[in-house]
Amino acid sequence: MKLPNDTIGFESSDDCAVIPYNDSSYLLQSLDFFTPIVDDPYIFGQIAASNSLSDIYAMGGSPLHALNIAEFPSETLDLEILSNILKGGLDIASQAGIPILGGHTIKDPIPKYGLSVTGRVEKSQLTLNSGARPGDLLILTKPIGLGIISTAIKNDSANQNMIDQAIKTMTELNKNAAKAMNIVGANACTDITGYGLLGHLSEMCKASNVSATINFKDIPVIKGVKTLIKKGFVPGGTKRNLKDIEKNIFHTENLSDENLYLLADAQTSGGLLIAVNSKKANELQNVLNSLGIISNSIIGEIRETKNFTISINQN
Ligand code: CO
């Protein structure tokens, strides 16, 4: 079948498939699901659903409806656990203002849950990975460190305050962050998930044929995460992320391995990373702030292509 020319699929590193819909808008289609990262099934459902919706918001879009995708060991675990997972997902879908119209569950020893989300975006508001321009400022809308905290939670080594912060961060929809982006206008956007801040920023740089400089001290981090890294709670995915990206980054020698792990940390339901024209950056910060977004930090700048995709300033 011949697809319209402006269809976006596998070949791009964007967050969703993009399908022409009518003269003024595109349909967006995403799918994401994973294994539990917290013990409470309801909260796991909330996190998984927020994470799935995020890919729609990262494109500047609004979700329309979703389908559940789940795996569950119904012979060994109480079905009430599955129903709590689905309830968490449903409550987040209601917050997003969309229905869940159905779905499918199969038997599997390890529970998994997520959504396939259909959304829509005005053509003028589509924020691809490839739109970042030299001089754009980079804004991140949630703090990082979620993978490290999740690993500490699995080992019963995170304190309650930190767990609460992580859950609040992961269950917060990127809906209002996307709304702010649509109001002000942005050049590129992606959400920070499994490849970490460095991985997703690097994808944006490659797609846009630019490089980036980030300032370590400006990057929002959940309190207490640095201590957890020192104690060794670094997920395998985070270590792999750093290994994959190492040759593409430049940093001064005084940037510690701990800090590099943090920048490469695999996030679940992380924030939006937005590249915005420097003249609009303050306005975007103000709108993000007025909508109650957790963070509106400017963490760096897009530059012309260099030898290294990302340079990290310690200061
Ligand atoms: Co994404």
CSV table of C-alpha atoms and ligand atoms in Angstrom, one decimal:
chain,number,residue,atom,x,y,z
A,1,MET,CA,0.0,0.0,0.0
A,2,LYS,CA,1.3,3.5,-0.9
A,3,LEU,CA,1.3,5.8,2.2
A,4,PRO,CA,1.0,9.6,1.8
A,5,ASN,CA,4.4,11.3,1.6
A,6,ASP,CA,4.2,13.0,5.0
A,7,THR,CA,3.6,9.7,6.9
A,8,ILE,CA,6.2,9.3,9.6
A,9,GLY,CA,7.1,5.8,10.8
A,10,PHE,CA,10.0,3.6,11.8
A,11,GLU,CA,12.7,5.6,9.9
A,12,SER,CA,12.3,8.5,12.2
A,13,SER,CA,13.2,8.6,15.9
A,14,ASP,CA,10.0,10.5,16.7
A,15,ASP,CA,7.8,9.6,19.6
A,16,CYS,CA,4.7,8.5,17.5
A,17,ALA,CA,3.7,7.4,14.1
A,18,VAL,CA,2.3,10.5,12.3
A,19,ILE,CA,-0.4,9.9,9.7
A,20,PRO,CA,-2.0,12.6,7.5
A,21,TYR,CA,-5.6,13.1,8.5
A,22,ASN,CA,-7.0,16.1,6.8
A,23,ASP,CA,-5.8,19.5,5.4
A,24,SER,CA,-5.0,20.9,8.8
A,25,SER,CA,-4.1,18.0,11.1
A,26,TYR,CA,-2.3,14.7,11.5
A,27,LEU,CA,-3.3,11.5,13.4
A,28,LEU,CA,-0.8,10.3,16.0
A,29,GLN,CA,-0.4,6.7,17.1
A,30,SER,CA,1.7,5.4,20.0
A,31,LEU,CA,2.1,2.1,21.9
A,32,ASP,CA,4.1,1.6,25.1
A,33,PHE,CA,3.9,-1.0,27.9
A,34,PHE,CA,6.3,-2.3,30.6
A,35,THR,CA,6.8,-4.3,33.8
A,36,PRO,CA,5.9,-2.9,37.3
A,37,ILE,CA,8.3,-0.4,38.8
A,38,VAL,CA,6.4,0.1,42.0
A,39,ASP,CA,4.6,-2.5,44.3
A,40,ASP,CA,1.2,-0.8,44.3
A,41,PRO,CA,-0.8,-2.1,41.2
A,42,TYR,CA,-3.0,1.0,41.0
A,43,ILE,CA,0.0,3.4,41.0
A,44,PHE,CA,1.8,1.2,38.5
A,45,GLY,CA,-1.3,1.5,36.2
A,46,GLN,CA,-1.2,5.3,36.6
A,47,ILE,CA,2.5,5.5,35.8
A,48,ALA,CA,2.2,3.2,32.7
A,49,ALA,CA,-0.7,5.2,31.4
A,50,SER,CA,1.0,8.6,31.9
A,51,ASN,CA,4.1,7.3,30.2
A,52,SER,CA,2.0,6.0,27.2
A,53,LEU,CA,0.2,9.3,26.8
A,54,SER,CA,3.4,11.2,27.0
A,55,ASP,CA,4.5,10.3,23.4
A,56,ILE,CA,1.3,12.1,22.1
A,57,TYR,CA,2.1,15.2,24.1
A,58,ALA,CA,5.7,15.2,23.0
A,59,MET,CA,4.5,15.7,19.4
A,60,GLY,CA,2.4,18.8,20.5
A,61,GLY,CA,-0.7,16.7,20.1
A,62,SER,CA,-3.8,15.9,22.2
A,63,PRO,CA,-4.9,12.3,22.8
A,64,LEU,CA,-8.3,11.2,21.5
A,65,HIS,CA,-8.8,7.6,22.9
A,66,ALA,CA,-6.7,4.6,24.0
A,67,LEU,CA,-6.7,0.8,24.2
A,68,ASN,CA,-5.2,-1.2,27.1
A,69,ILE,CA,-2.4,-3.7,26.5
A,70,ALA,CA,-1.7,-6.1,29.4
A,71,GLU,CA,0.0,-9.3,30.3
A,72,PHE,CA,-0.9,-11.1,33.6
A,73,PRO,CA,-0.4,-14.4,35.3
A,74,SER,CA,-4.1,-15.0,36.1
A,75,GLU,CA,-3.4,-18.5,37.4
A,76,THR,CA,-1.0,-17.4,40.1
A,77,LEU,CA,-1.9,-13.8,40.9
A,78,ASP,CA,-5.3,-12.5,42.2
A,79,LEU,CA,-7.3,-10.9,39.4
A,80,GLU,CA,-8.0,-8.0,41.7
A,81,ILE,CA,-4.4,-6.9,41.1
A,82,LEU,CA,-5.1,-6.7,37.3
A,83,SER,CA,-8.3,-4.8,37.9
A,84,ASN,CA,-6.3,-2.3,40.1
A,85,ILE,CA,-3.7,-1.8,37.4
A,86,LEU,CA,-6.4,-1.1,34.8
A,87,LYS,CA,-8.2,1.2,37.2
A,88,GLY,CA,-5.0,3.3,37.6
A,89,GLY,CA,-4.8,3.5,33.8
A,90,LEU,CA,-8.4,4.5,33.5
A,91,ASP,CA,-8.1,7.3,36.1
A,92,ILE,CA,-5.1,8.8,34.3
A,93,ALA,CA,-7.0,8.5,30.9
A,94,SER,CA,-9.8,10.5,32.6
A,95,GLN,CA,-7.3,13.1,33.7
A,96,ALA,CA,-6.2,13.3,30.1
A,97,GLY,CA,-9.9,13.7,29.1
A,98,ILE,CA,-10.1,10.5,27.0
A,99,PRO,CA,-11.9,7.2,27.1
A,100,ILE,CA,-10.3,3.7,27.0
A,101,LEU,CA,-12.3,1.9,24.4
A,102,GLY,CA,-11.0,-1.7,24.9
A,103,GLY,CA,-7.8,-3.7,24.8
A,104,HIS,CA,-6.3,-7.1,25.2
A,105,THR,CA,-4.7,-9.1,28.0
A,106,ILE,CA,-2.7,-12.3,27.6
A,107,LYS,CA,-1.3,-14.7,30.2
A,108,ASP,CA,2.3,-14.2,31.1
A,109,PRO,CA,4.4,-14.9,34.3
A,110,ILE,CA,5.4,-11.2,34.6
A,111,PRO,CA,2.7,-8.6,34.6
A,112,LYS,CA,3.0,-5.8,32.0
A,113,TYR,CA,0.7,-2.9,31.2
A,114,GLY,CA,0.4,0.1,29.0
A,115,LEU,CA,-1.7,1.9,26.4
A,116,SER,CA,-1.9,2.3,22.7
A,117,VAL,CA,-3.0,5.9,22.2
A,118,THR,CA,-4.5,7.6,19.2
A,119,GLY,CA,-4.1,11.4,19.1
A,120,ARG,CA,-4.3,14.4,16.9
A,121,VAL,CA,-2.2,17.4,16.2
A,122,GLU,CA,-2.6,20.6,14.2
A,123,LYS,CA,-0.1,20.5,11.4
A,124,SER,CA,1.2,23.9,12.5
A,125,GLN,CA,1.8,22.5,16.1
A,126,LEU,CA,3.6,19.3,15.2
A,127,THR,CA,6.9,19.2,17.2
A,128,LEU,CA,9.2,16.7,15.5
A,129,ASN,CA,12.7,15.7,16.7
A,130,SER,CA,14.1,17.3,13.6
A,131,GLY,CA,13.1,20.9,14.2
A,132,ALA,CA,15.8,22.1,16.6
A,133,ARG,CA,17.9,25.1,15.3
A,134,PRO,CA,21.3,26.5,16.5
A,135,GLY,CA,20.6,29.1,19.2
A,136,ASP,CA,17.4,27.4,20.5
A,137,LEU,CA,17.3,27.0,24.2
A,138,LEU,CA,16.5,23.6,25.8
A,139,ILE,CA,13.8,23.4,28.5
A,140,LEU,CA,13.2,20.3,30.6
A,141,THR,CA,9.8,20.0,32.4
A,142,LYS,CA,10.5,17.3,35.0
A,143,PRO,CA,13.5,16.4,37.2
A,144,ILE,CA,15.6,13.3,36.3
A,145,GLY,CA,16.8,10.4,38.5
A,146,LEU,CA,13.6,8.2,38.2
A,147,GLY,CA,15.5,5.1,37.0
A,148,ILE,CA,17.9,5.3,39.9
A,149,ILE,CA,15.0,5.7,42.5
A,150,SER,CA,13.1,2.8,40.9
A,151,THR,CA,16.2,0.6,41.4
A,152,ALA,CA,16.5,1.7,45.0
A,153,ILE,CA,12.7,1.0,45.5
A,154,LYS,CA,13.2,-2.5,44.2
A,155,ASN,CA,16.0,-3.0,46.8
A,156,ASP,CA,13.9,-1.4,49.6
A,157,SER,CA,16.5,1.4,49.9
A,158,ALA,CA,14.5,4.5,49.0
A,159,ASN,CA,13.0,6.6,51.7
A,160,GLN,CA,9.2,7.5,51.6
A,161,ASN,CA,9.8,11.1,50.8
A,162,MET,CA,11.8,10.2,47.7
A,163,ILE,CA,9.3,7.5,46.7
A,164,ASP,CA,6.5,10.1,46.9
A,165,GLN,CA,8.5,12.6,44.8
A,166,ALA,CA,9.2,9.9,42.2
A,167,ILE,CA,5.5,8.8,42.0
A,168,LYS,CA,4.3,12.4,41.8
A,169,THR,CA,6.8,13.0,38.9
A,170,MET,CA,5.9,9.8,37.0
A,171,THR,CA,2.1,10.1,37.3
A,172,GLU,CA,2.1,13.8,36.3
A,173,LEU,CA,0.8,14.0,32.7
A,174,ASN,CA,2.8,16.0,30.2
A,175,LYS,CA,-0.6,17.5,29.1
A,176,ASN,CA,-0.1,21.0,30.4
A,177,ALA,CA,3.6,21.1,29.4
A,178,ALA,CA,2.4,20.3,25.8
A,179,LYS,CA,-0.3,23.0,26.2
A,180,ALA,CA,2.3,25.6,27.2
A,181,MET,CA,4.4,24.5,24.2
A,182,ASN,CA,1.4,25.0,21.9
A,183,ILE,CA,0.6,28.4,23.3
A,184,VAL,CA,4.1,29.7,22.8
A,185,GLY,CA,5.4,27.6,19.9
A,186,ALA,CA,8.4,25.4,19.9
A,187,ASN,CA,10.9,24.1,17.3
A,188,ALA,CA,11.3,20.5,18.5
A,189,CYS,CA,10.3,18.3,21.4
A,190,THR,CA,10.7,14.7,22.7
A,191,ASP,CA,9.9,13.1,26.1
A,192,ILE,CA,12.6,11.7,28.3
A,193,THR,CA,12.2,8.0,28.8
A,194,GLY,CA,14.3,4.9,28.4
A,195,TYR,CA,17.4,6.4,26.7
A,196,GLY,CA,17.8,9.1,29.4
A,197,LEU,CA,18.4,12.8,28.9
A,198,LEU,CA,21.6,12.3,27.0
A,199,GLY,CA,20.1,9.6,24.7
A,200,HIS,CA,16.9,11.5,23.8
A,201,LEU,CA,18.8,14.8,23.4
A,202,SER,CA,21.2,13.0,21.1
A,203,GLU,CA,18.4,11.7,19.0
A,204,MET,CA,17.0,15.2,18.7
A,205,CYS,CA,20.5,16.6,17.7
A,206,LYS,CA,21.0,13.9,15.1
A,207,ALA,CA,17.5,14.3,13.6
A,208,SER,CA,18.0,18.1,13.5
A,209,ASN,CA,21.7,17.9,12.3
A,210,VAL,CA,22.9,20.1,15.2
A,211,SER,CA,24.8,19.6,18.5
A,212,ALA,CA,23.9,20.7,22.0
A,213,THR,CA,25.6,22.1,25.1
A,214,ILE,CA,24.0,21.4,28.5
A,215,ASN,CA,24.9,22.9,31.9
A,216,PHE,CA,25.0,20.3,34.6
A,217,LYS,CA,24.1,22.6,37.5
A,218,ASP,CA,20.9,23.7,35.7
A,219,ILE,CA,19.5,20.2,35.3
A,220,PRO,CA,16.7,19.5,37.8
A,221,VAL,CA,17.3,16.3,39.8
A,222,ILE,CA,15.0,14.6,42.4
A,223,LYS,CA,16.5,15.3,45.8
A,224,GLY,CA,18.5,12.4,47.3
A,225,VAL,CA,19.3,10.7,43.9
A,226,LYS,CA,23.0,11.5,44.0
A,227,THR,CA,23.3,9.7,47.3
A,228,LEU,CA,21.6,6.6,45.8
A,229,ILE,CA,24.1,6.6,42.9
A,230,LYS,CA,27.0,6.7,45.4
A,231,LYS,CA,25.4,3.6,47.1
A,232,GLY,CA,25.4,1.8,43.7
A,233,PHE,CA,21.7,2.0,42.7
A,234,VAL,CA,22.3,2.4,39.0
A,235,PRO,CA,20.0,0.4,36.7
A,236,GLY,CA,21.5,-1.8,34.0
A,237,GLY,CA,19.7,0.3,31.3
A,238,THR,CA,21.3,3.4,32.6
A,239,LYS,CA,24.8,1.9,32.4
A,240,ARG,CA,24.1,0.7,28.8
A,241,ASN,CA,22.8,4.2,27.9
A,242,LEU,CA,26.0,5.8,29.0
A,243,LYS,CA,28.1,3.2,27.2
A,244,ASP,CA,26.1,3.8,24.0
A,245,ILE,CA,26.5,7.6,24.1
A,246,GLU,CA,30.0,8.0,25.6
A,247,LYS,CA,31.8,8.5,22.4
A,248,ASN,CA,29.4,11.3,21.3
A,249,ILE,CA,29.7,13.4,24.4
A,250,PHE,CA,32.4,15.8,25.6
A,251,HIS,CA,32.8,16.9,29.2
A,252,THR,CA,35.5,18.2,31.5
A,253,GLU,CA,37.4,15.7,33.6
A,254,ASN,CA,35.8,17.0,36.8
A,255,LEU,CA,32.4,15.7,35.8
A,256,SER,CA,32.1,12.6,37.9
A,257,ASP,CA,30.9,9.2,36.8
A,258,GLU,CA,28.0,9.5,39.2
A,259,ASN,CA,26.9,12.7,37.4
A,260,LEU,CA,27.2,11.0,34.0
A,261,TYR,CA,25.1,8.1,35.2
A,262,LEU,CA,22.5,10.6,36.3
A,263,LEU,CA,22.4,12.3,32.8
A,264,ALA,CA,22.1,8.9,31.1
A,265,ASP,CA,19.6,7.6,33.6
A,266,ALA,CA,16.7,5.6,32.0
A,267,GLN,CA,13.5,7.5,32.9
A,268,THR,CA,9.9,6.3,33.1
A,269,SER,CA,7.3,8.9,32.2
A,270,GLY,CA,9.9,11.7,32.3
A,271,GLY,CA,9.4,15.3,31.2
A,272,LEU,CA,9.3,17.0,27.9
A,273,LEU,CA,12.6,18.2,26.5
A,274,ILE,CA,11.7,21.3,24.4
A,275,ALA,CA,13.9,23.2,21.9
A,276,VAL,CA,12.5,26.8,21.7
A,277,ASN,CA,13.7,29.9,20.0
A,278,SER,CA,15.7,31.9,22.5
A,279,LYS,CA,13.4,34.9,22.1
A,280,LYS,CA,10.4,32.8,23.2
A,281,ALA,CA,12.2,30.9,26.0
A,282,ASN,CA,11.2,33.3,28.9
A,283,GLU,CA,7.6,33.3,27.7
A,284,LEU,CA,7.6,29.5,27.7
A,285,GLN,CA,9.0,29.4,31.2
A,286,ASN,CA,6.3,31.8,32.4
A,287,VAL,CA,3.5,29.8,30.8
A,288,LEU,CA,4.9,26.5,32.2
A,289,ASN,CA,5.1,28.1,35.6
A,290,SER,CA,1.6,29.5,35.4
A,291,LEU,CA,0.3,26.0,34.5
A,292,GLY,CA,2.0,24.5,37.6
A,293,ILE,CA,4.6,22.4,35.8
A,294,ILE,CA,7.1,20.7,38.1
A,295,SER,CA,10.1,22.3,36.4
A,296,ASN,CA,10.7,24.9,33.7
A,297,SER,CA,14.6,25.0,33.8
A,298,ILE,CA,16.6,26.1,30.8
A,299,ILE,CA,19.2,23.3,30.8
A,300,GLY,CA,21.3,24.2,27.7
A,301,GLU,CA,21.4,25.4,24.1
A,302,ILE,CA,21.4,24.0,20.6
A,303,ARG,CA,24.6,24.7,18.6
A,304,GLU,CA,25.9,24.1,15.1
A,305,THR,CA,27.1,20.6,14.4
A,306,LYS,CA,30.4,19.8,16.2
A,307,ASN,CA,32.6,16.7,16.7
A,308,PHE,CA,30.6,15.8,19.7
A,309,THR,CA,26.9,15.6,19.7
A,310,ILE,CA,26.6,16.9,23.3
A,311,SER,CA,29.0,19.0,25.4
A,312,ILE,CA,28.4,19.1,29.1
A,313,ASN,CA,29.5,22.1,31.2
A,314,GLN,CA,30.1,21.2,34.8
A,315,ASN,CA,29.0,24.8,35.8
B,1,CO,CO,8.8,9.2,23.7
